Coordinates of C-alpha atoms in Angstrom, one line a residue:
Chain A
M296 CA 0.1 0.1 0.0
T297 CA 2.3 2.8 -1.3
K298 CA 0.9 6.4 0.1
I299 CA 1.2 9.1 -2.8
V300 CA 1.0 12.4 -2.0
E301 CA 0.8 15.7 -4.3
C302 CA 2.4 18.9 -3.8
I303 CA 1.8 22.2 -5.5
P304 CA 3.9 25.1 -4.2
N305 CA 3.6 28.5 -5.5
F306 CA 7.0 30.6 -5.8
S307 CA 6.8 34.7 -6.2
E308 CA 9.0 34.3 -9.5
G309 CA 7.5 34.0 -13.1
R310 CA 10.0 36.1 -14.8
R311 CA 13.7 35.0 -14.6
K312 CA 13.4 31.7 -16.2
E313 CA 17.1 30.4 -14.7
V314 CA 15.4 30.8 -11.3
I315 CA 12.6 28.5 -12.1
E316 CA 15.0 26.4 -13.9
K317 CA 16.7 26.2 -10.5
I318 CA 13.8 25.6 -8.5
A319 CA 12.8 22.6 -10.7
E320 CA 16.1 21.1 -10.5
E321 CA 16.0 20.7 -6.5
I322 CA 12.6 18.9 -7.1
K323 CA 14.1 16.6 -10.1
K324 CA 16.9 15.6 -7.9
V325 CA 14.8 13.7 -5.4
P326 CA 14.7 10.1 -6.2
K327 CA 11.1 8.9 -6.7
V328 CA 9.7 12.2 -7.0
R329 CA 7.7 12.6 -10.2
L330 CA 7.5 16.4 -11.5
L331 CA 4.2 16.5 -13.2
D332 CA 4.2 19.9 -14.6
Y333 CA 5.5 23.7 -13.8
S334 CA 4.5 26.7 -15.1
A335 CA 5.2 30.6 -14.7
D336 CA 2.8 33.6 -15.7
Q337 CA 4.7 36.8 -16.3
S338 CA 2.2 39.0 -15.2
H339 CA 1.7 37.5 -12.1
N340 CA 5.6 37.1 -11.5
R341 CA 4.8 33.7 -10.2
S342 CA 5.2 30.1 -11.1
V343 CA 3.7 26.8 -9.6
F344 CA 5.1 23.6 -9.2
T345 CA 3.2 20.1 -9.3
F346 CA 4.7 16.9 -8.3
M347 CA 4.0 13.8 -6.5
G348 CA 5.4 10.8 -5.0
E349 CA 5.6 9.0 -1.4
P350 CA 5.5 11.4 1.6
E351 CA 9.0 11.8 2.7
A352 CA 10.3 12.2 -0.6
V353 CA 7.5 14.7 -1.6
M354 CA 8.5 16.3 1.6
E355 CA 12.0 16.6 0.8
A356 CA 11.4 18.2 -2.3
A357 CA 9.2 20.7 -1.1
F358 CA 11.7 21.7 1.5
L359 CA 14.6 21.9 -1.0
S360 CA 12.6 24.0 -3.4
A361 CA 11.6 26.2 -0.6
K362 CA 15.2 26.7 0.5
K363 CA 16.5 27.6 -3.1
A364 CA 13.6 30.3 -3.2
V365 CA 14.5 31.7 -0.1
E366 CA 18.0 31.8 -1.5
L367 CA 17.1 33.0 -5.0
I368 CA 14.1 35.4 -4.8
D369 CA 14.2 38.9 -2.9
M370 CA 10.5 39.9 -2.2
T371 CA 11.7 43.6 -1.4
K372 CA 12.1 43.5 -5.2
H373 CA 8.8 41.6 -6.2
K374 CA 6.4 43.3 -8.3
G375 CA 3.2 41.2 -9.8
E376 CA -0.6 41.3 -10.0
H377 CA -1.0 38.3 -8.0
P378 CA -1.2 38.7 -4.3
R379 CA 1.8 37.2 -2.2
M380 CA 3.6 37.3 0.8
G381 CA 6.8 34.9 0.6
A382 CA 9.5 33.8 -1.9
V383 CA 8.1 30.6 -1.5
D384 CA 4.1 31.8 -1.2
V385 CA 2.2 28.5 -0.3
I386 CA 3.1 25.0 -0.1
P387 CA -0.1 22.7 -0.1
F388 CA -0.2 18.7 0.2
V389 CA -3.1 16.8 -1.2
P390 CA -3.8 13.3 -0.3
V391 CA -3.7 11.1 -3.9
K392 CA -3.4 7.4 -2.7
N393 CA -3.6 5.7 0.5
M394 CA -3.1 8.8 2.5
T395 CA -5.9 10.3 4.8
M396 CA -6.2 14.1 5.0
E397 CA -4.9 13.6 8.7
E398 CA -1.6 12.4 7.4
C399 CA -1.2 15.1 4.9
V400 CA -2.0 17.6 7.9
A401 CA 1.0 15.7 9.7
L402 CA 3.3 15.9 6.7
S403 CA 2.3 19.8 6.3
K404 CA 3.5 20.7 10.2
E405 CA 6.6 18.6 10.1
L406 CA 7.5 20.6 6.7
G407 CA 6.2 23.8 8.6
R408 CA 8.5 23.0 11.6
R409 CA 11.4 22.7 9.3
I410 CA 11.1 25.7 7.5
A411 CA 10.7 27.6 10.3
E412 CA 13.9 26.2 11.9
E413 CA 16.2 25.8 9.1
L414 CA 15.2 28.6 6.8
S415 CA 14.1 31.2 9.6
V416 CA 10.8 31.8 7.5
P417 CA 7.6 32.0 9.8
V418 CA 5.0 29.5 8.8
F419 CA 1.2 29.6 9.2
L420 CA -1.1 26.6 8.7
Y421 CA -3.9 26.7 6.6
E422 CA -6.9 24.9 5.1
A423 CA -7.3 21.3 6.9
S424 CA -4.0 22.3 8.6
A425 CA -5.3 25.3 10.2
T426 CA -5.0 26.0 14.0
R427 CA -7.5 28.5 14.3
P428 CA -10.7 28.9 12.3
E429 CA -9.5 32.5 10.8
R430 CA -6.3 30.8 9.5
K431 CA -8.3 28.2 7.4
N432 CA -8.7 30.6 4.5
L433 CA -5.5 31.6 2.7
A434 CA -6.6 34.8 1.4
E435 CA -7.0 36.0 5.2
I436 CA -3.4 35.2 6.1
R437 CA -1.8 36.6 2.8
K438 CA -3.9 40.1 3.8
G439 CA -1.5 42.6 3.8
E440 CA 1.0 41.0 1.5
F441 CA 4.6 40.8 2.0
E442 CA 4.4 44.7 2.5
G443 CA 2.1 44.3 5.4
M444 CA 3.6 41.3 7.3
P445 CA 6.0 42.8 9.7
Q446 CA 3.3 44.7 11.1
K447 CA 0.7 41.9 11.1
L448 CA 2.8 39.8 12.7
K449 CA 3.2 41.9 15.6
D450 CA -0.7 41.3 16.5
P451 CA -0.7 38.1 18.7
A452 CA -4.0 37.0 16.7
W453 CA -1.4 36.8 14.0
M454 CA 1.6 34.8 15.8
P455 CA 3.0 32.1 13.1
D456 CA 2.3 28.8 13.8
F457 CA 6.2 27.9 13.7
G458 CA 9.0 30.6 13.9
K459 CA 9.4 33.9 15.3
P460 CA 6.8 36.6 14.8
E461 CA 9.3 38.3 12.5
I462 CA 9.3 37.9 8.7
H463 CA 12.3 36.7 6.8
P464 CA 14.0 40.0 5.4
T465 CA 13.9 38.6 1.8
A466 CA 11.7 35.8 1.6
G467 CA 8.6 37.1 4.0
V468 CA 6.5 34.1 5.1
V469 CA 4.9 31.3 3.6
A470 CA 1.6 29.3 4.3
V471 CA 1.9 25.3 4.4
G472 CA -1.2 23.4 4.3
A473 CA -3.3 20.1 3.3
R474 CA -6.3 20.3 1.1
M475 CA -8.5 18.6 -1.3
P476 CA -7.5 18.8 -5.0
L477 CA -8.6 21.9 -6.5
I478 CA -10.2 21.9 -9.7
A479 CA -9.5 25.1 -11.8
Y480 CA -12.6 25.2 -14.0
N481 CA -13.8 28.1 -16.2
V482 CA -16.9 28.4 -18.1
N483 CA -17.2 30.6 -21.3
L484 CA -20.3 32.5 -22.3
N485 CA -21.8 33.8 -25.8
T486 CA -21.3 37.3 -24.6
S487 CA -18.8 39.9 -24.6
D488 CA -20.3 41.7 -21.6
I489 CA -18.1 40.9 -18.7
N490 CA -20.7 42.2 -16.5
I491 CA -23.1 39.1 -17.2
A492 CA -20.0 36.8 -16.1
K493 CA -19.5 39.0 -13.0
N494 CA -23.3 38.6 -11.9
I495 CA -23.1 34.9 -12.6
A496 CA -19.9 34.3 -10.6
K497 CA -21.5 36.3 -7.7
V498 CA -24.3 34.2 -7.5
I499 CA -22.9 30.7 -7.6
R500 CA -19.7 31.3 -5.6
E501 CA -20.0 30.3 -1.8
S502 CA -18.9 33.6 -0.4
S503 CA -22.0 35.3 -1.6
G504 CA -24.8 32.5 -1.3
G505 CA -24.0 30.2 -3.8
L506 CA -22.6 26.7 -3.9
K507 CA -20.3 25.4 -1.4
N508 CA -16.4 25.0 -2.4
V509 CA -17.1 27.3 -5.1
K510 CA -14.7 30.4 -5.5
A511 CA -15.8 32.6 -8.8
I512 CA -14.8 35.5 -10.7
G513 CA -15.9 37.2 -14.1
V514 CA -13.1 37.7 -16.6
M515 CA -13.0 39.0 -20.0
L516 CA -11.0 36.4 -22.7
E517 CA -9.7 39.5 -24.6
E518 CA -8.7 37.4 -27.6
R519 CA -12.1 35.7 -28.1
Q520 CA -14.2 38.6 -26.9
I521 CA -16.0 36.8 -24.7
A522 CA -16.9 36.7 -21.0
Q523 CA -15.8 33.9 -18.9
V524 CA -16.9 32.7 -15.2
S525 CA -13.4 31.5 -13.8
M526 CA -13.5 29.6 -10.9
N527 CA -11.6 27.2 -8.0
L528 CA -13.5 24.1 -7.1
T529 CA -12.1 23.4 -3.8
N530 CA -14.3 20.3 -2.8
Y531 CA -15.2 18.5 -6.2
E532 CA -16.8 15.4 -3.9
Q533 CA -18.8 17.6 -2.1
T534 CA -19.8 20.0 -5.1
A535 CA -19.7 18.3 -8.4
I536 CA -18.5 20.0 -11.6
Y537 CA -21.8 19.3 -13.5
R538 CA -23.7 20.9 -10.8
V539 CA -21.8 24.1 -11.1
F540 CA -22.0 23.7 -15.1
E541 CA -25.7 23.5 -14.7
L542 CA -26.3 26.1 -12.4
I543 CA -24.2 28.7 -14.2
K544 CA -26.4 27.6 -17.7
M545 CA -29.8 28.3 -15.5
E546 CA -28.4 31.6 -14.5
A547 CA -27.1 32.6 -17.9
K548 CA -30.6 32.2 -19.2
R549 CA -31.7 35.2 -17.5
Y550 CA -29.6 37.1 -19.7
G551 CA -30.4 35.2 -22.9
V552 CA -27.1 33.8 -22.9
E553 CA -25.8 30.6 -23.3
I554 CA -22.6 28.2 -22.5
V555 CA -20.4 27.9 -25.4
G556 CA -17.6 25.8 -23.6
S557 CA -15.9 25.3 -20.3
E558 CA -12.3 24.3 -19.6
I559 CA -10.5 22.4 -17.1
V560 CA -7.1 24.0 -16.2
G561 CA -4.2 21.6 -15.0
I562 CA -4.9 18.6 -13.5
T563 CA -8.3 16.6 -12.2
P564 CA -8.8 13.5 -10.7
M565 CA -10.5 11.1 -12.8
K566 CA -13.4 10.8 -10.2
A567 CA -14.7 14.3 -10.7
L568 CA -15.1 13.3 -14.5
I569 CA -16.6 10.1 -14.1
E570 CA -19.2 11.5 -11.5
T571 CA -20.3 14.3 -14.3
A572 CA -20.9 11.0 -16.8
K573 CA -22.9 9.3 -13.9
Y574 CA -24.8 12.2 -13.8
Y575 CA -25.7 12.5 -17.3
L576 CA -25.9 8.9 -18.3
R577 CA -28.2 8.5 -15.2
L578 CA -26.2 5.8 -14.3
E579 CA -27.4 3.3 -11.7
N580 CA -25.2 1.2 -9.3
F581 CA -22.0 2.2 -11.0
N582 CA -19.1 1.3 -8.8
D583 CA -16.1 3.4 -9.6
E584 CA -13.1 1.2 -7.8
K585 CA -14.6 -1.9 -9.5
Q586 CA -16.0 -0.8 -12.9
V587 CA -13.2 1.2 -14.2
L588 CA -10.4 -0.8 -15.7
E589 CA -7.7 1.8 -14.9
N590 CA -8.2 1.4 -11.3
Y591 CA -6.8 -2.4 -11.9
L592 CA -3.7 -0.8 -13.5
I593 CA -2.7 1.3 -10.2
G594 CA -0.6 -0.4 -8.3
E595 CA -1.5 -0.9 -4.5
Chain B
M561 CA 6.9 0.0 -20.8
T562 CA 5.1 -2.9 -19.5
K563 CA 2.7 -4.4 -22.1
I564 CA -0.9 -5.3 -20.6
V565 CA -3.4 -7.4 -22.2
E566 CA -7.1 -8.5 -21.2
C567 CA -8.3 -11.7 -21.8
I568 CA -12.2 -12.5 -21.4
P569 CA -12.6 -16.3 -22.0
N570 CA -16.4 -17.8 -22.3
F571 CA -16.7 -21.3 -20.6
S572 CA -20.0 -23.3 -21.1
E573 CA -20.3 -24.2 -17.7
G574 CA -22.5 -22.1 -15.2
R575 CA -24.0 -24.5 -12.8
R576 CA -21.5 -27.0 -11.6
K577 CA -19.6 -24.4 -9.2
E578 CA -16.6 -26.9 -8.5
V579 CA -15.9 -26.9 -12.1
I580 CA -15.9 -23.1 -12.4
E581 CA -13.5 -23.0 -9.1
K582 CA -11.2 -25.4 -10.7
I583 CA -11.1 -23.2 -13.9
A584 CA -10.3 -20.0 -11.7
E585 CA -7.6 -22.0 -9.8
E586 CA -5.9 -22.4 -13.4
I587 CA -5.6 -18.7 -13.7
K588 CA -4.8 -17.7 -10.4
K589 CA -2.0 -20.3 -10.2
V590 CA -0.2 -18.2 -13.0
P591 CA 2.1 -15.7 -11.6
K592 CA 1.6 -12.0 -12.3
V593 CA -1.8 -12.8 -13.6
R594 CA -4.9 -10.7 -12.0
L595 CA -8.3 -12.4 -12.1
L596 CA -10.6 -9.3 -12.0
D597 CA -13.6 -11.3 -11.9
Y598 CA -15.7 -14.4 -13.0
S599 CA -19.3 -15.0 -12.9
A600 CA -21.3 -17.9 -13.8
D601 CA -25.2 -17.5 -15.6
Q602 CA -27.3 -20.6 -14.5
S603 CA -29.9 -20.2 -17.2
H604 CA -27.3 -19.6 -19.7
N605 CA -25.1 -22.4 -18.0
R606 CA -22.0 -20.2 -19.2
S607 CA -19.3 -18.4 -17.2
V608 CA -17.1 -15.5 -18.0
F609 CA -13.7 -14.6 -16.6
T610 CA -11.8 -11.6 -16.6
F611 CA -8.0 -11.3 -16.5
M612 CA -5.3 -9.3 -17.5
G613 CA -1.2 -9.2 -17.0
E614 CA 1.7 -9.1 -19.1
P615 CA 1.4 -11.1 -22.6
E616 CA 2.8 -14.2 -22.1
A617 CA 1.6 -14.8 -18.5
V618 CA -1.9 -14.1 -20.0
M619 CA -1.5 -16.3 -22.8
E620 CA -0.1 -19.3 -20.2
A621 CA -3.5 -18.7 -18.0
A622 CA -5.9 -18.6 -21.2
F623 CA -4.4 -22.1 -22.2
L624 CA -4.5 -23.5 -18.8
S625 CA -8.0 -22.5 -18.2
A626 CA -9.1 -24.1 -21.7
K627 CA -7.3 -27.1 -21.1
K628 CA -9.1 -27.3 -17.7
A629 CA -12.6 -26.8 -19.5
V630 CA -11.6 -29.4 -22.0
E631 CA -10.8 -31.7 -19.4
L632 CA -13.8 -31.1 -17.2
I633 CA -16.8 -29.9 -19.7
D634 CA -18.8 -32.5 -21.9
M635 CA -20.6 -30.5 -24.5
T636 CA -22.7 -33.5 -25.5
K637 CA -24.5 -33.0 -22.1
H638 CA -24.4 -29.1 -22.1
K639 CA -27.9 -27.2 -22.2
G640 CA -28.2 -23.6 -21.8
E641 CA -30.2 -20.4 -23.2
H642 CA -26.8 -18.7 -24.6
P643 CA -25.4 -20.1 -28.0
R644 CA -22.4 -22.2 -27.6
M645 CA -20.3 -24.5 -29.9
G646 CA -17.3 -25.3 -27.3
A647 CA -16.3 -26.2 -23.7
V648 CA -14.2 -23.1 -23.7
D649 CA -16.6 -21.0 -26.3
V650 CA -15.0 -18.0 -27.2
I651 CA -11.4 -16.4 -25.9
P652 CA -10.9 -12.8 -27.0
F653 CA -7.8 -10.9 -26.1
V654 CA -8.0 -6.8 -25.7
P655 CA -5.1 -4.6 -25.5
V656 CA -5.0 -2.5 -22.5
K657 CA -1.8 -0.7 -22.2
N658 CA 1.2 -0.3 -24.2
M659 CA -0.1 -3.0 -26.7
T660 CA -1.6 -2.3 -30.2
M661 CA -4.2 -4.2 -31.7
E662 CA -1.9 -6.2 -33.9
E663 CA 0.1 -7.6 -30.9
C664 CA -3.1 -8.9 -29.5
V665 CA -3.9 -10.6 -32.8
A666 CA -0.4 -12.3 -32.8
L667 CA -1.3 -13.3 -29.4
S668 CA -4.3 -15.2 -30.4
K669 CA -2.8 -16.9 -33.2
E670 CA -0.1 -18.0 -30.8
L671 CA -2.7 -19.4 -28.6
G672 CA -4.8 -20.9 -31.0
R673 CA -2.1 -22.9 -32.6
R674 CA -1.4 -24.2 -29.1
I675 CA -5.0 -25.1 -28.6
A676 CA -5.6 -27.0 -31.7
E677 CA -2.0 -29.0 -31.4
E678 CA -2.0 -29.8 -27.5
L679 CA -5.9 -30.2 -26.9
S680 CA -7.0 -31.3 -30.5
V681 CA -9.6 -28.4 -30.4
P682 CA -10.0 -27.0 -33.7
V683 CA -9.7 -23.1 -33.6
F684 CA -11.5 -20.3 -35.5
L685 CA -9.8 -17.0 -35.5
Y686 CA -12.7 -13.8 -35.1
E687 CA -13.2 -10.1 -34.9
A688 CA -9.4 -8.4 -35.5
S689 CA -8.0 -11.8 -35.7
A690 CA -9.9 -13.0 -38.5
T691 CA -8.6 -14.2 -42.1
R692 CA -11.7 -13.9 -43.8
P693 CA -14.5 -11.4 -43.6
E694 CA -17.0 -13.6 -42.7
R695 CA -15.2 -15.1 -40.1
K696 CA -15.2 -11.4 -38.3
N697 CA -18.5 -12.0 -36.2
L698 CA -18.5 -14.6 -33.7
A699 CA -22.3 -15.1 -34.4
E700 CA -21.3 -16.2 -37.7
I701 CA -18.7 -18.9 -36.6
R702 CA -20.9 -20.0 -34.1
K703 CA -24.4 -20.5 -36.2
G704 CA -25.4 -24.3 -36.3
E705 CA -23.7 -24.6 -32.4
F706 CA -21.8 -27.4 -30.8
E707 CA -24.4 -29.9 -32.2
G708 CA -24.3 -28.6 -36.1
M709 CA -20.4 -28.0 -36.0
P710 CA -19.2 -31.6 -37.5
Q711 CA -21.5 -31.0 -40.6
K712 CA -20.5 -27.4 -40.9
L713 CA -16.3 -28.2 -40.8
K714 CA -17.0 -30.5 -43.8
D715 CA -17.9 -27.3 -45.8
P716 CA -14.4 -26.0 -47.1
A717 CA -15.4 -22.3 -46.5
W718 CA -15.5 -23.5 -42.4
M719 CA -12.2 -25.1 -42.5
P720 CA -11.0 -24.2 -39.1
D721 CA -7.8 -21.7 -39.0
F722 CA -5.9 -24.3 -36.9
G723 CA -6.5 -27.8 -36.4
K724 CA -8.2 -30.6 -38.3
P725 CA -11.8 -30.1 -39.8
E726 CA -13.2 -32.4 -37.0
I727 CA -14.5 -31.3 -33.8
H728 CA -13.0 -32.3 -30.3
P729 CA -15.9 -34.8 -29.5
T730 CA -16.8 -33.5 -25.9
A731 CA -15.1 -30.1 -26.2
G732 CA -16.2 -28.7 -29.6
V733 CA -14.5 -25.9 -31.2
V734 CA -13.3 -22.5 -30.0
A735 CA -13.3 -19.2 -31.5
V736 CA -10.0 -17.2 -30.3
G737 CA -9.5 -13.3 -31.3
A738 CA -8.5 -9.8 -30.8
R739 CA -10.8 -6.9 -30.1
M740 CA -11.4 -3.7 -28.7
P741 CA -12.8 -3.5 -25.5
L742 CA -16.6 -4.2 -25.5
I743 CA -18.8 -2.2 -23.1
A744 CA -22.2 -3.8 -22.0
Y745 CA -24.4 -1.0 -21.7
N746 CA -28.1 -0.9 -20.9
V747 CA -30.6 1.8 -20.8
N748 CA -34.0 1.6 -18.9
L749 CA -37.3 3.1 -19.9
N750 CA -40.3 4.0 -18.0
T751 CA -42.7 2.1 -19.5
S752 CA -43.4 -2.0 -19.4
D753 CA -44.3 -2.4 -23.0
I754 CA -41.1 -4.6 -24.1
N755 CA -41.9 -3.8 -27.9
I756 CA -41.3 -0.1 -27.3
A757 CA -37.6 -1.4 -26.1
K758 CA -37.5 -3.6 -28.8
N759 CA -38.3 -1.1 -31.7
I760 CA -35.9 1.1 -30.2
A761 CA -33.3 -1.7 -30.0
K762 CA -33.8 -2.3 -33.9
V763 CA -33.5 1.5 -35.0
I764 CA -30.4 2.1 -33.2
R765 CA -28.1 -0.9 -33.8
E766 CA -25.8 -1.1 -36.6
S767 CA -27.3 -4.4 -38.3
S768 CA -30.5 -2.7 -39.0
G769 CA -29.6 0.7 -40.1
G770 CA -28.4 2.4 -36.7
L771 CA -25.2 3.2 -35.2
K772 CA -21.8 1.5 -35.9
N773 CA -20.5 -0.7 -33.1
V774 CA -24.1 -1.1 -31.6
K775 CA -25.7 -4.3 -31.0
A776 CA -29.1 -4.1 -29.4
I777 CA -32.1 -6.3 -28.4
G778 CA -35.1 -5.1 -26.1
V779 CA -35.8 -6.9 -22.6
M780 CA -37.9 -6.8 -20.1
L781 CA -36.7 -6.3 -16.6
E782 CA -39.5 -8.3 -15.0
E783 CA -38.7 -7.5 -11.0
R784 CA -39.0 -3.9 -12.2
Q785 CA -41.6 -4.1 -14.6
I786 CA -39.8 -2.1 -16.8
A787 CA -38.4 -2.4 -20.5
Q788 CA -34.9 -2.1 -21.3
V789 CA -32.7 -1.8 -24.2
S790 CA -29.5 -4.4 -23.8
M791 CA -26.4 -3.5 -25.6
N792 CA -23.2 -4.1 -26.2
L793 CA -20.8 -1.5 -27.8
T794 CA -18.2 -2.8 -29.7
N795 CA -15.8 0.5 -30.2
Y796 CA -16.5 3.1 -27.5
E797 CA -13.9 5.3 -29.3
Q798 CA -15.8 5.4 -32.4
T799 CA -19.5 5.5 -31.2
A800 CA -19.3 7.0 -27.6
I801 CA -21.6 6.1 -25.0
Y802 CA -23.5 9.7 -24.6
R803 CA -24.0 9.4 -28.3
V804 CA -26.3 5.9 -28.1
F805 CA -27.7 7.6 -25.1
E806 CA -29.0 10.6 -26.6
L807 CA -30.1 8.9 -29.7
I808 CA -32.4 6.5 -27.5
K809 CA -33.5 9.4 -25.5
M810 CA -34.7 11.2 -29.0
E811 CA -36.5 7.7 -30.2
A812 CA -38.0 6.9 -26.7
K813 CA -40.0 10.5 -27.4
R814 CA -41.7 9.3 -30.0
Y815 CA -43.5 6.8 -27.9
G816 CA -43.9 9.2 -25.2
V817 CA -41.2 7.6 -23.1
E818 CA -38.2 8.5 -21.0
I819 CA -35.2 6.9 -19.9
V820 CA -35.0 6.4 -16.0
G821 CA -31.7 5.0 -16.0
S822 CA -28.6 3.2 -17.5
E823 CA -26.1 0.8 -16.4
I824 CA -22.7 -0.5 -17.4
V825 CA -22.4 -4.0 -16.8
G826 CA -18.7 -5.4 -15.8
I827 CA -15.7 -2.9 -16.6
T828 CA -15.1 0.1 -18.8
P829 CA -11.9 1.9 -19.7
M830 CA -12.1 5.3 -18.2
K831 CA -12.0 7.0 -21.5
A832 CA -15.3 6.0 -22.1
L833 CA -16.9 8.2 -19.4
I834 CA -14.4 11.0 -19.8
E835 CA -15.6 11.3 -23.4
T836 CA -19.1 11.6 -21.8
A837 CA -18.3 14.3 -19.4
K838 CA -16.4 16.0 -22.0
Y839 CA -19.4 16.1 -24.3
Y840 CA -22.0 17.6 -21.6
L841 CA -19.5 20.0 -20.0
R842 CA -18.6 21.0 -23.6
L843 CA -15.0 20.8 -22.5
E844 CA -12.7 22.8 -24.7
N845 CA -9.0 21.4 -25.3
F846 CA -9.1 18.7 -22.5
N847 CA -5.9 16.3 -22.8
D848 CA -6.7 13.1 -21.2
E849 CA -3.6 11.8 -21.2
K850 CA -2.0 14.9 -19.0
Q851 CA -4.9 16.4 -17.3
V852 CA -6.2 13.4 -15.8
L853 CA -4.3 12.5 -12.3
E854 CA -4.6 8.8 -12.4
N855 CA -2.8 8.4 -15.5
Y856 CA 0.3 9.6 -13.5
L857 CA -0.5 6.5 -11.3
I858 CA -0.3 4.1 -13.7
G859 CA 3.1 2.7 -14.2
E860 CA 5.1 2.9 -17.4

């Protein structure tokens, strides 16, 4: 029963290719860690790495990549559109196989302790690893960003979970945690009116009364001149993709607008798509574990 | 790059548990072969085994199970609803991973030769392995069944592909071949009128002008008192499940009837369900290989 965990750290560097490559090398050099993907966004000035493997190896890769980022990224010189608070900004662990959420939480705490002790970067635990309700949401921790952190850490309510209440002078602070797989899902509308996408985003997202586990904004796809509802689905088991799709379709009708397409950005668990097929085909008594061939190809 | 092939032999024994268990033992004793499932049908007096693994091991298991069936099953005493022509009636190989259809055809020919030589059971090659167009369809080969085979084999058009044109006195003949994965798919209607299911089956199946790769009949689910369109989809890549589902829905409307549910019997490749999700979500640019997490868990 090999345990497999996924790690998706975000770094505050999306422009200097040589820095991104050096971070990638740290991950690649850990035996038995599989680097699935890494990509950088220039305007966000941010990069995202996805790798997986057995817990100890993945934690080692996460630590080494964080260490390299602390060494090479100077937050006092960082500018970018995406909110950020550290050189390595956030490190989530996601259970993939034979792994419980509790085990991912334990792993995140082990890494957090090590980052604080060895790299002198204060660590906040977030999502399933959070030690207080107000620290579950990464956006709350990150409020104030790198520039506001020295002040924020003076507040006893924002004492870091590991390390002293002083930011690392160039690397800031980092959030480490465990969470469910997140699906980045966007729905494209046959309108160039971004306000329609914004209105739909507002009614379907959790924060303003919509579906739980849905974060949504309205954006404009300039090249195609169409509006898009851009989302993060933070728990596809509770809040299925098809339900999000159908709810957007229903809300769009109000404006005489239709869905022209949708997209999943990055990697999704098979189960999220199988649930969708089960819904539309009205499948009765389908057992994912036993009836999907690929489940027999995945080792114990 | 480990090659994985699936084998789904059908045996003419669905009642004597001890015989079925002895066949299962032959498969289980081959190292590295994984027996996924086996099930028997009393009224059909027939059992179906599903196992997979590397080609040589799977072929060995197929041969040993055939040998045991020839030893323990006497077709002169066999009665059952399902058409049949041999103790081991049919042995298909299905490519699963890193395996081409041509390699499955080669495997089927190797097994066919061995069965004819070592077990003295004449072998017909069918589906992708067929040596003549009229032998592609298993139903054509099996026509006449066990009882009619001695006569049929006298016709030079039905000279077996391996072995002499004489049936094995108690084990009959066998068809061996390579084919795509087959999906057993049934659609349930909110009517107790079997004729509606029969009419729909007729218009959607390939043989009478419907969708290619679809075999369909109308049956009655007595317990639930509803009619069902019962199908085999012989190429889900060419003829997607959702297309079959939607076409049945459309035809059912003619009778004021709706689909209450559908079912996949046995095992399906993940891709068949992912295609369905892609259709209904109108997914753009989705790359199965790279965007489904489980594909990274399956070894090379």
